[in-house]
Coordinates of C-alpha atoms in Angstrom, one line a residue:
Chain A
M21 CA 105.2 15.2 -14.0
D22 CA 108.6 15.5 -13.4
K23 CA 109.9 19.0 -14.2
S24 CA 113.5 18.9 -14.9
K25 CA 112.2 17.3 -18.8
R26 CA 113.0 18.9 -21.5
Y27 CA 109.7 19.0 -23.7
L28 CA 109.7 19.9 -27.6
I29 CA 107.1 20.4 -29.5
V30 CA 107.3 19.7 -33.3
G31 CA 104.9 22.0 -35.2
L32 CA 103.8 25.1 -33.5
G33 CA 99.9 25.1 -34.9
L34 CA 96.6 26.1 -33.0
L35 CA 97.6 22.7 -30.6
G36 CA 101.1 22.4 -30.7
G37 CA 101.2 26.5 -30.0
K38 CA 98.4 26.0 -26.9
Y39 CA 100.1 22.7 -25.7
A40 CA 103.0 24.8 -25.3
L41 CA 101.4 27.4 -23.8
E42 CA 100.5 25.2 -20.8
L43 CA 103.8 23.5 -20.4
T44 CA 105.8 26.4 -20.0
R45 CA 103.1 27.9 -17.9
A46 CA 103.0 25.3 -15.4
G47 CA 107.1 25.0 -15.1
Y48 CA 108.3 22.9 -18.1
H49 CA 110.9 23.5 -20.0
V50 CA 109.9 23.8 -23.5
D51 CA 111.6 24.3 -27.3
G52 CA 109.7 24.1 -30.6
I53 CA 110.7 23.0 -33.9
N54 CA 108.3 24.4 -36.9
R55 CA 108.7 24.7 -40.8
S56 CA 107.1 28.8 -40.7
E57 CA 110.0 31.2 -38.8
G58 CA 107.1 34.1 -38.7
H59 CA 105.2 31.1 -36.3
L60 CA 108.4 30.2 -34.5
Q61 CA 109.3 34.3 -33.8
Y62 CA 105.5 34.5 -32.6
A63 CA 105.4 31.6 -29.8
L64 CA 108.9 32.9 -28.6
D65 CA 107.6 36.4 -28.3
H66 CA 104.9 35.1 -26.5
G67 CA 106.5 32.6 -23.8
Y68 CA 104.8 29.8 -25.1
I69 CA 108.9 28.0 -25.9
Q70 CA 111.9 29.0 -24.5
S71 CA 113.7 28.1 -27.8
G72 CA 113.3 27.0 -30.9
K73 CA 114.9 26.1 -34.9
T74 CA 112.9 26.0 -38.3
R75 CA 116.4 23.8 -39.5
D76 CA 119.2 22.2 -38.1
F77 CA 117.1 21.3 -35.1
E78 CA 118.9 17.7 -35.0
D79 CA 120.1 18.6 -31.4
L80 CA 117.1 19.7 -29.9
V81 CA 115.4 16.5 -31.0
R82 CA 118.2 14.0 -29.3
Q83 CA 117.8 16.1 -26.1
A84 CA 114.0 16.1 -25.5
D85 CA 112.6 13.6 -22.9
H86 CA 109.0 14.0 -24.2
I87 CA 108.2 15.3 -27.5
V88 CA 104.5 16.7 -28.7
F89 CA 104.2 16.5 -32.6
G90 CA 101.2 19.0 -33.6
L91 CA 101.7 18.1 -37.1
Y92 CA 98.8 16.4 -39.2
P93 CA 99.2 13.0 -39.6
T94 CA 100.9 12.7 -43.4
T95 CA 103.2 15.4 -42.1
F96 CA 104.2 13.7 -38.9
L97 CA 105.0 10.1 -40.7
E98 CA 107.4 12.1 -43.3
W99 CA 109.0 14.0 -40.5
F100 CA 109.4 10.4 -38.7
R101 CA 110.8 8.8 -41.4
V102 CA 113.5 11.2 -41.5
Y103 CA 114.1 12.2 -38.2
G104 CA 112.9 9.3 -36.1
K105 CA 116.0 7.6 -35.5
L106 CA 117.7 10.6 -33.1
L107 CA 115.4 10.2 -30.2
K108 CA 116.9 9.3 -27.6
P109 CA 116.3 6.2 -25.1
G110 CA 113.6 6.5 -22.7
C111 CA 111.9 9.5 -24.9
I112 CA 108.0 8.8 -24.7
F113 CA 105.9 11.2 -27.3
T114 CA 102.7 12.2 -28.3
D115 CA 101.0 14.0 -31.1
V116 CA 97.3 15.6 -31.5
S117 CA 96.5 13.4 -35.2
G118 CA 92.8 13.4 -35.2
V119 CA 93.2 9.7 -36.6
K120 CA 94.8 7.0 -35.5
T121 CA 94.7 4.0 -38.0
G122 CA 97.3 4.1 -40.9
L123 CA 99.5 6.2 -38.2
V124 CA 100.2 4.5 -34.4
N125 CA 101.6 1.2 -36.0
E126 CA 104.0 3.1 -38.7
I127 CA 105.3 5.3 -36.1
Q128 CA 105.7 3.1 -33.6
A129 CA 107.8 0.4 -35.9
L130 CA 110.0 3.2 -36.6
C131 CA 110.5 3.9 -33.5
P132 CA 114.1 3.4 -31.8
P133 CA 114.6 0.7 -28.9
G134 CA 113.8 2.6 -25.5
V135 CA 111.7 5.2 -27.5
E136 CA 107.7 4.8 -27.0
F137 CA 105.2 6.5 -28.9
I138 CA 101.9 6.7 -26.9
A139 CA 99.4 8.6 -29.3
S140 CA 96.3 10.7 -28.3
H141 CA 93.9 12.7 -29.6
P142 CA 92.7 16.4 -27.6
M143 CA 89.2 17.0 -29.0
A144 CA 89.2 20.3 -29.1
G145 CA 90.0 23.7 -31.1
R146 CA 87.6 25.6 -33.4
E147 CA 87.8 25.7 -36.9
T148 CA 90.7 28.3 -36.3
S149 CA 94.0 27.8 -36.7
S150 CA 97.4 28.5 -36.2
V151 CA 99.6 29.5 -33.1
E152 CA 97.9 33.1 -33.0
H153 CA 95.1 32.0 -32.2
A154 CA 96.8 29.1 -29.5
A155 CA 95.6 30.8 -26.5
E156 CA 92.1 30.7 -27.4
V157 CA 91.3 27.1 -27.2
N158 CA 90.0 25.1 -23.7
F159 CA 90.6 22.1 -22.7
A160 CA 89.0 21.8 -20.0
P161 CA 85.4 21.1 -21.0
A162 CA 87.2 18.4 -24.0
N163 CA 87.7 15.0 -24.1
F164 CA 91.3 14.1 -24.4
I165 CA 91.6 10.2 -25.7
I166 CA 94.6 8.2 -25.3
T167 CA 94.7 5.2 -27.7
P168 CA 97.5 2.8 -26.4
T169 CA 98.4 -0.2 -28.6
G170 CA 100.1 -3.5 -27.5
K171 CA 103.5 -2.2 -27.8
N172 CA 102.6 1.0 -25.1
T173 CA 103.9 0.5 -21.3
P174 CA 102.0 1.5 -18.2
A175 CA 104.5 4.1 -17.8
G176 CA 103.7 5.4 -21.0
I177 CA 100.1 5.5 -20.5
A178 CA 100.5 7.2 -17.3
W179 CA 103.1 10.0 -18.8
A180 CA 100.2 10.6 -21.3
K181 CA 97.4 11.0 -18.5
E182 CA 99.2 13.1 -16.5
L183 CA 100.4 14.9 -19.3
A184 CA 96.5 15.4 -20.1
Q185 CA 96.2 17.1 -16.2
V186 CA 98.7 19.1 -16.8
L187 CA 97.1 20.9 -19.9
G188 CA 94.0 21.4 -18.1
F189 CA 91.7 18.5 -19.4
E190 CA 88.6 17.1 -17.5
H191 CA 88.0 14.4 -19.3
I192 CA 90.1 11.7 -20.0
C193 CA 89.8 8.4 -21.7
T194 CA 91.6 5.7 -23.6
L195 CA 90.1 3.7 -26.4
S196 CA 92.0 1.7 -29.1
V197 CA 93.1 2.9 -32.0
E198 CA 90.0 1.0 -34.2
E199 CA 87.8 2.2 -31.7
H200 CA 88.9 5.7 -31.6
D201 CA 88.6 6.0 -35.6
R202 CA 85.2 4.6 -35.3
M203 CA 83.9 6.6 -32.9
I204 CA 85.2 9.6 -34.4
G205 CA 83.6 8.7 -38.0
Y206 CA 80.5 9.1 -36.3
V207 CA 80.6 12.2 -33.6
S208 CA 83.3 14.2 -35.6
Q209 CA 84.0 13.6 -39.1
L210 CA 80.2 12.7 -39.8
C211 CA 79.0 15.9 -38.2
H212 CA 81.4 17.7 -40.6
A213 CA 80.6 15.9 -43.7
I214 CA 76.7 17.3 -43.0
A215 CA 77.8 20.9 -41.7
V216 CA 79.3 21.2 -45.2
S217 CA 76.8 19.3 -47.3
L218 CA 74.1 21.4 -46.0
M219 CA 75.9 24.8 -46.4
C220 CA 76.8 23.8 -50.2
A221 CA 73.2 22.5 -51.1
N222 CA 71.6 25.7 -51.4
D223 CA 72.5 28.7 -52.4
N224 CA 71.6 30.3 -49.7
A225 CA 73.1 34.0 -49.8
S226 CA 69.8 35.4 -49.4
L227 CA 68.9 33.1 -46.4
S228 CA 70.9 34.6 -43.4
E229 CA 68.2 37.1 -43.1
Y230 CA 66.0 34.7 -42.3
T231 CA 67.9 31.6 -40.1
G232 CA 66.9 30.5 -37.1
D233 CA 69.1 29.1 -34.5
S234 CA 68.5 25.3 -36.2
F235 CA 70.3 26.3 -39.5
R236 CA 73.2 28.8 -37.0
D237 CA 73.6 25.0 -34.7
L238 CA 74.0 23.1 -37.9
T239 CA 76.5 24.9 -39.6
R240 CA 78.5 26.3 -37.2
I241 CA 81.0 24.0 -38.0
A242 CA 80.6 24.7 -41.9
R243 CA 83.5 26.9 -41.4
I244 CA 86.2 24.2 -41.8
N245 CA 89.9 24.1 -42.0
E246 CA 90.3 22.2 -45.8
K247 CA 93.6 20.8 -45.3
M248 CA 93.5 19.4 -42.2
W249 CA 89.7 17.7 -43.1
S250 CA 90.6 16.6 -46.5
E251 CA 93.4 14.6 -44.6
L252 CA 91.2 13.4 -41.8
F253 CA 88.9 12.4 -43.9
L254 CA 90.7 10.9 -46.8
W255 CA 92.8 8.6 -43.6
N256 CA 89.6 7.6 -42.1
K257 CA 87.8 7.0 -45.6
A258 CA 86.0 3.4 -44.7
N259 CA 85.0 4.3 -42.0
L260 CA 83.6 7.6 -42.5
I261 CA 82.0 6.2 -45.7
A262 CA 79.9 3.5 -43.3
E263 CA 79.1 6.6 -41.3
I264 CA 77.6 8.6 -43.9
D265 CA 75.7 5.4 -45.2
Q266 CA 74.3 4.9 -42.0
F267 CA 73.1 8.7 -41.7
E268 CA 72.1 8.6 -45.4
E269 CA 69.8 5.1 -44.2
A270 CA 68.1 7.2 -41.1
L271 CA 67.3 10.0 -43.6
Q272 CA 66.0 8.0 -46.1
Q273 CA 63.6 6.6 -43.7
L274 CA 62.3 10.1 -42.5
R275 CA 61.9 10.8 -46.1
S276 CA 59.8 8.0 -46.5
A277 CA 57.4 8.2 -44.1
L278 CA 56.7 12.1 -45.0
A279 CA 56.7 11.6 -48.5
A280 CA 53.7 8.1 -47.4
G281 CA 52.3 10.5 -45.3
D282 CA 53.1 8.5 -42.5
R283 CA 52.2 10.7 -39.4
D284 CA 52.5 7.9 -37.0
G285 CA 56.1 6.8 -38.4
L286 CA 56.8 9.9 -38.1
E287 CA 56.6 10.7 -34.7
R288 CA 57.9 7.2 -33.7
I289 CA 61.5 8.3 -35.6
F290 CA 60.8 11.6 -33.8
R291 CA 60.4 10.3 -30.4
L292 CA 63.8 8.0 -30.6
S293 CA 65.8 11.0 -31.8
T294 CA 64.1 12.9 -28.1
E295 CA 65.2 9.9 -25.6
R296 CA 68.1 9.4 -27.0
R297 CA 69.1 13.2 -26.8
A298 CA 67.8 13.0 -23.7
A299 CA 70.1 10.2 -22.4
F300 CA 73.1 11.7 -24.0
D301 CA 72.1 15.0 -21.8
K302 CA 71.8 12.8 -18.8
K303 CA 75.2 11.6 -19.6
E304 CA 76.8 15.0 -20.1
R305 CA 75.9 16.2 -16.7
Chain B
M19 CA 49.3 50.2 -31.3
D20 CA 45.9 51.2 -29.0
K21 CA 46.1 50.4 -25.8
S22 CA 42.0 50.3 -25.8
K23 CA 42.4 47.1 -27.8
R24 CA 41.5 44.2 -26.5
Y25 CA 43.6 41.2 -27.3
L26 CA 42.5 37.5 -27.1
I27 CA 45.0 34.7 -27.3
V28 CA 43.8 31.2 -28.3
G29 CA 46.1 28.5 -27.6
L30 CA 48.0 29.2 -24.4
G31 CA 51.6 27.2 -25.5
L32 CA 54.9 28.3 -25.1
L33 CA 54.3 31.3 -27.6
G34 CA 51.0 32.1 -26.8
G35 CA 51.7 32.2 -23.5
K36 CA 54.9 34.6 -23.9
Y37 CA 52.8 36.9 -26.7
A38 CA 50.3 37.3 -23.6
L39 CA 52.9 37.9 -21.2
E40 CA 54.3 40.4 -22.9
L41 CA 51.5 42.1 -24.2
T42 CA 50.5 42.3 -20.7
R43 CA 53.4 44.0 -19.5
A44 CA 53.0 46.5 -22.3
G45 CA 49.8 47.5 -20.6
Y46 CA 47.3 46.1 -23.2
H47 CA 44.1 43.9 -21.8
V48 CA 44.9 40.4 -22.6
D49 CA 42.2 37.4 -22.1
G50 CA 43.0 33.8 -23.0
I51 CA 41.2 30.7 -24.6
N52 CA 42.4 27.6 -23.5
R53 CA 41.6 23.8 -24.1
S54 CA 43.7 23.0 -20.8
E55 CA 42.1 24.2 -17.8
G56 CA 45.4 23.5 -15.9
H57 CA 47.6 26.1 -18.5
L58 CA 45.1 28.5 -18.2
Q59 CA 44.8 28.9 -14.8
Y60 CA 48.8 29.2 -15.0
A61 CA 48.3 31.8 -17.2
L62 CA 45.9 33.6 -14.9
D63 CA 48.4 33.2 -11.9
H64 CA 51.1 34.4 -13.3
G65 CA 49.4 37.1 -14.7
Y66 CA 50.4 36.5 -18.4
I67 CA 46.3 37.5 -19.1
Q68 CA 43.6 38.9 -16.9
S69 CA 40.8 36.6 -17.1
G70 CA 40.0 33.0 -19.8
K71 CA 38.0 30.3 -20.4
T72 CA 38.0 27.1 -21.7
R73 CA 34.4 26.5 -22.7
D74 CA 31.6 29.3 -23.4
F75 CA 34.0 31.6 -24.7
E76 CA 31.9 33.1 -27.5
D77 CA 32.0 36.9 -26.1
L78 CA 35.5 36.9 -25.5
V79 CA 36.2 36.2 -29.2
R80 CA 33.0 38.9 -30.5
Q81 CA 34.8 41.1 -28.5
A82 CA 38.3 41.0 -29.1
D83 CA 39.7 43.7 -31.4
H84 CA 42.9 41.5 -31.8
I85 CA 43.4 37.7 -31.7
V86 CA 46.9 35.8 -31.8
F87 CA 46.4 32.0 -32.7
G88 CA 48.4 29.8 -31.1
L89 CA 47.5 26.8 -32.2
Y90 CA 49.2 24.2 -34.7
P91 CA 47.5 24.7 -38.1
T92 CA 45.4 21.7 -38.0
T93 CA 43.7 22.8 -34.8
F94 CA 43.6 26.5 -36.1
L95 CA 41.6 25.9 -39.3
E96 CA 39.1 23.1 -37.2
W97 CA 38.5 25.8 -34.5
F98 CA 38.0 28.8 -36.7
R99 CA 35.9 26.8 -38.9
V100 CA 33.6 26.9 -35.9
Y101 CA 33.8 29.9 -34.4
G102 CA 35.4 32.1 -37.0
K103 CA 32.3 33.3 -37.8
L104 CA 32.5 35.0 -34.4
L105 CA 34.8 37.9 -35.2
K106 CA 33.9 41.7 -35.2
P107 CA 34.0 43.5 -38.3
G108 CA 37.3 45.3 -37.6
C109 CA 39.1 42.7 -36.0
I110 CA 42.8 41.5 -37.4
F111 CA 44.5 38.7 -36.1
T112 CA 47.7 36.8 -36.2
D113 CA 49.0 33.3 -35.6
V114 CA 52.3 31.5 -35.0
S115 CA 52.5 29.2 -37.6
G116 CA 55.3 27.7 -38.9
V117 CA 54.0 26.8 -42.5
K118 CA 51.7 29.0 -44.2
T119 CA 50.6 27.0 -47.4
G120 CA 47.2 25.5 -47.1
L121 CA 46.6 27.6 -44.3
V122 CA 46.5 31.4 -44.7
N123 CA 44.3 31.3 -48.1
E124 CA 41.9 28.8 -46.7
I125 CA 41.5 30.8 -43.3
Q126 CA 41.3 34.2 -45.0
A127 CA 38.5 32.5 -47.3
L128 CA 36.6 31.9 -43.7
C129 CA 36.6 35.6 -42.9
P130 CA 33.7 37.0 -42.1
P131 CA 33.3 40.4 -43.8
G132 CA 35.4 43.5 -42.8
V133 CA 38.0 41.0 -40.7
E134 CA 41.5 40.5 -41.7
F135 CA 43.7 37.7 -41.2
I136 CA 47.3 39.1 -41.5
A137 CA 49.8 35.7 -41.1
S138 CA 53.1 35.7 -39.3
H139 CA 55.7 33.7 -37.6
P140 CA 57.7 34.1 -35.2
M141 CA 61.3 31.9 -35.3
A142 CA 61.9 31.6 -31.5
G143 CA 61.2 29.4 -29.4
R144 CA 63.6 26.3 -28.6
E145 CA 62.2 22.5 -28.5
T146 CA 60.3 23.2 -25.2
S147 CA 56.7 23.7 -25.1
S148 CA 53.8 24.2 -22.7
V149 CA 53.0 28.2 -20.8
E150 CA 55.2 27.0 -18.8
H151 CA 58.3 27.7 -20.1
A152 CA 56.9 30.7 -22.3
A153 CA 58.9 33.1 -19.4
E154 CA 61.8 31.6 -20.9
V155 CA 61.6 32.5 -24.2
N156 CA 63.2 35.2 -26.1
F157 CA 62.3 37.2 -28.7
A158 CA 64.9 40.0 -29.4
P159 CA 67.5 37.7 -31.3
A160 CA 65.0 35.8 -33.3
N161 CA 63.5 36.8 -36.9
F162 CA 59.7 37.8 -37.0
I163 CA 58.1 36.8 -40.9
I164 CA 54.9 38.5 -41.8
T165 CA 53.4 37.0 -44.5
P166 CA 50.7 38.8 -46.3
T167 CA 48.7 37.8 -49.3
G168 CA 46.5 39.9 -52.0
K169 CA 43.9 40.0 -49.5
N170 CA 46.3 42.2 -46.7
T171 CA 45.6 45.9 -45.9
P172 CA 48.6 48.1 -45.4
A173 CA 47.0 48.8 -42.2
G174 CA 47.0 45.3 -41.0
I175 CA 50.7 44.6 -42.1
A176 CA 51.2 47.5 -40.2
W177 CA 49.5 45.7 -37.0
A178 CA 51.3 43.2 -37.5
K179 CA 54.9 44.7 -37.4
E180 CA 53.9 46.7 -34.4
L181 CA 52.8 44.2 -32.6
A182 CA 56.2 42.4 -33.4
Q183 CA 58.2 45.3 -31.8
V184 CA 55.8 45.2 -28.3
L185 CA 56.8 42.0 -28.4
G186 CA 60.7 42.4 -28.2
F187 CA 61.3 41.3 -32.0
E188 CA 64.3 42.9 -33.4
H189 CA 64.5 41.9 -36.7
I190 CA 61.5 42.1 -38.8
C191 CA 60.5 41.0 -42.3
T192 CA 58.2 40.6 -45.2
L193 CA 57.4 37.1 -47.3
S194 CA 55.1 35.7 -49.4
V195 CA 53.2 32.6 -48.3
E196 CA 55.2 30.6 -50.9
E197 CA 58.7 32.0 -50.4
H198 CA 57.8 31.7 -46.5
D199 CA 57.3 27.7 -46.7
R200 CA 60.0 26.5 -49.3
M201 CA 62.9 29.2 -47.0
I202 CA 61.3 27.5 -43.7
G203 CA 61.8 24.3 -45.7
Y204 CA 65.6 24.7 -46.0
V205 CA 66.8 26.7 -42.7
S206 CA 64.4 24.7 -40.4
Q207 CA 62.9 21.5 -41.1
L208 CA 65.3 20.2 -42.9
C209 CA 68.0 21.2 -40.3
H210 CA 65.7 19.3 -37.9
A211 CA 65.5 16.4 -40.5
I212 CA 69.1 16.1 -40.7
A213 CA 69.2 15.9 -36.2
V214 CA 66.6 13.6 -36.0
S215 CA 68.4 11.5 -38.5
L216 CA 71.6 11.9 -37.1
M217 CA 70.7 10.8 -33.8
C218 CA 69.1 7.8 -35.4
A219 CA 71.8 7.1 -37.4
N220 CA 73.5 5.0 -34.6
D221 CA 72.9 3.2 -31.8
N222 CA 75.0 5.5 -29.6
A223 CA 74.6 5.5 -25.8
S224 CA 78.2 4.9 -24.8
L225 CA 79.6 7.8 -27.4
S226 CA 78.2 10.7 -24.9
E227 CA 81.8 10.5 -23.3
Y228 CA 84.0 11.1 -26.3
T229 CA 81.8 13.8 -28.1
G230 CA 82.6 17.1 -29.0
D231 CA 81.3 20.4 -29.6
S232 CA 79.9 19.8 -33.5
F233 CA 78.3 16.7 -32.2
R234 CA 76.5 18.7 -29.4
D235 CA 75.6 21.8 -32.0
L236 CA 74.1 19.2 -34.9
T237 CA 71.8 17.3 -32.1
R238 CA 71.1 20.4 -30.1
I239 CA 67.6 20.5 -31.7
A240 CA 67.0 16.6 -32.1
R241 CA 65.0 16.7 -28.6
I242 CA 62.1 17.4 -30.8
N243 CA 58.0 18.6 -30.0
E244 CA 57.1 15.0 -32.2
K245 CA 53.8 16.5 -32.5
M246 CA 54.0 19.6 -33.8
W247 CA 56.8 18.7 -35.9
S248 CA 55.1 15.8 -37.6
E249 CA 52.4 18.1 -38.5
L250 CA 54.8 20.9 -39.8
F251 CA 56.8 18.5 -42.3
L252 CA 53.4 17.2 -43.4
W253 CA 52.2 20.4 -44.2
N254 CA 55.5 21.2 -45.8
K255 CA 56.0 18.2 -47.6
A256 CA 56.9 19.3 -51.2
N257 CA 59.2 21.4 -50.1
L258 CA 61.1 19.5 -47.7
I259 CA 61.1 16.2 -49.8
A260 CA 62.7 18.6 -52.7
E261 CA 65.3 19.9 -49.6
I262 CA 66.0 16.2 -48.4
D263 CA 67.1 15.4 -52.2
Q264 CA 69.1 18.6 -52.7
F265 CA 70.8 17.9 -49.7
E266 CA 71.4 14.4 -50.1
E267 CA 72.6 15.3 -53.8
A268 CA 75.6 17.2 -52.2
L269 CA 76.7 14.6 -49.4
Q270 CA 76.9 12.6 -51.9
Q271 CA 79.0 14.5 -53.8
L272 CA 81.5 14.5 -51.0
R273 CA 80.8 10.7 -50.4
S274 CA 81.8 10.6 -54.0
A275 CA 85.1 12.3 -53.4
L276 CA 86.2 11.0 -50.7
A277 CA 85.1 7.3 -52.1
A278 CA 87.8 8.1 -55.5
G279 CA 90.4 9.8 -52.8
D280 CA 90.0 13.0 -54.0
R281 CA 91.6 15.4 -52.2
D282 CA 91.4 18.8 -54.7
G283 CA 87.6 17.5 -54.8
L284 CA 87.1 17.6 -50.8
E285 CA 89.2 20.7 -50.4
R286 CA 86.9 22.8 -53.1
I287 CA 83.6 21.5 -51.4
F288 CA 85.1 21.9 -47.8
R289 CA 86.3 26.0 -49.2
L290 CA 82.5 26.4 -50.7
S291 CA 81.5 25.6 -47.2
T292 CA 83.8 27.9 -45.7
E293 CA 82.9 31.0 -48.0
R294 CA 79.2 30.8 -47.7
R295 CA 79.8 30.0 -43.8
A296 CA 81.9 33.2 -43.3
A297 CA 79.6 35.6 -45.9
F298 CA 76.7 34.1 -43.5
D299 CA 78.4 35.3 -40.8
K300 CA 79.0 38.6 -42.0
K301 CA 75.3 39.3 -42.8
E302 CA 74.4 38.2 -39.1
R303 CA 76.1 41.2 -37.5

């Protein structure tokens, strides 16, 4: 990527902050726009960005060669409806949103001529939020998903890949918007729905004394950023409901075998699970 | 614990093998009884036991001051019905079974005079099995649960606690048989039922490329020892079905809020989950 290009991060949260940090470390010029003065100052103090504004930021937008929107989808759309027209021809920009349907096509339709939105999703970031935790995020083992549409160009996609490499991602791949949202419904959102439900199912204040690894593993993600996740869930509602229903069906099958005292049935279910998990483990290496 | 006492491990599996290993390391005399000649030999070769037999083992049983049964509950009961009468007066013994109802009272009723069964459950051992993995097991961070009944004596309970300490457990506690099985239904068995159902819900062969930590966390225990777990599930059927139903209710509540587009409802559920998980984290430290 061209080091003379000016980068702009809009939304210096956990991921926006981490992108700024890595791009600056790699020698790029990075400016920031953020609603909160305090977090903007934090980013400046830590050298994540070279300059930043909370308002009257139109010039920063006009000058940017590349922009990363570290905003939740709803906020991103609202912002773009107002300021999107300021992006200069040739600007290629991306986002970090965990859901793509309802976002990518809409933003692309609002782009001025010569401006390209190549959407992407960094599947990273634990359940912390805020730029103050940005330095703790590790991109190396995480998946970076690029979600191009018919409106994207080879140059746009290439830029997104290079960006991911500069950021430190070792696993970069491409999915359509629809494939991405179906995938995320299962591998991420359903998991969060399950972890949260498990945590809420039982008034388990006394149980921490007795837990083993299995409970800890399943509820690690039950500490959940409620604002972000309710938004992502609602944006991907249809897919997530389908995944919840499919999961319920599998659990009901297990419950039925259990209720019927069907040992063979249970063992069949367990064997299938073990085979799939083993295949999954193999692929990961 | 008295080092002149003779220890006997019946069932040199993952946990039986680990108990043998630790007791021998601590300077106790340990014999073994195992169905498989190969695994018995492994235990001898690795110095986990000083002597062992696959059959004609009556004398080993008669001489034992303390016994640990590393057998699944059904096998343990069957064995005890045949050989339990050989235990000598003064013998105090325990088990490693993950379910206590239907086991403890029954075994205690079969004990000869002067023989005491103090049941316990080491909540450890990953999804491997077999004595060949015994050395990988780490008891220090795990919970050791003692489940005394009205038939147990202070001396018996004290022995179980000392045994746990010699084995390296740092968290030792006591629950009634009923409390244990209710607890295990939620913190362990329900988690396994969920992980397995999640793995079976989707033909996810292609998804390993896209997963993040959440999916890995939730399915770590989906590689499941089908023989042991189908037995434990069926032995604790009523409790586990109640837990599955309670979990389903919580998940349905989330699904309803989602389907209704009820953002506030979703955020309330997420906040409750976060509060509980945070309280849980605090207690763990």
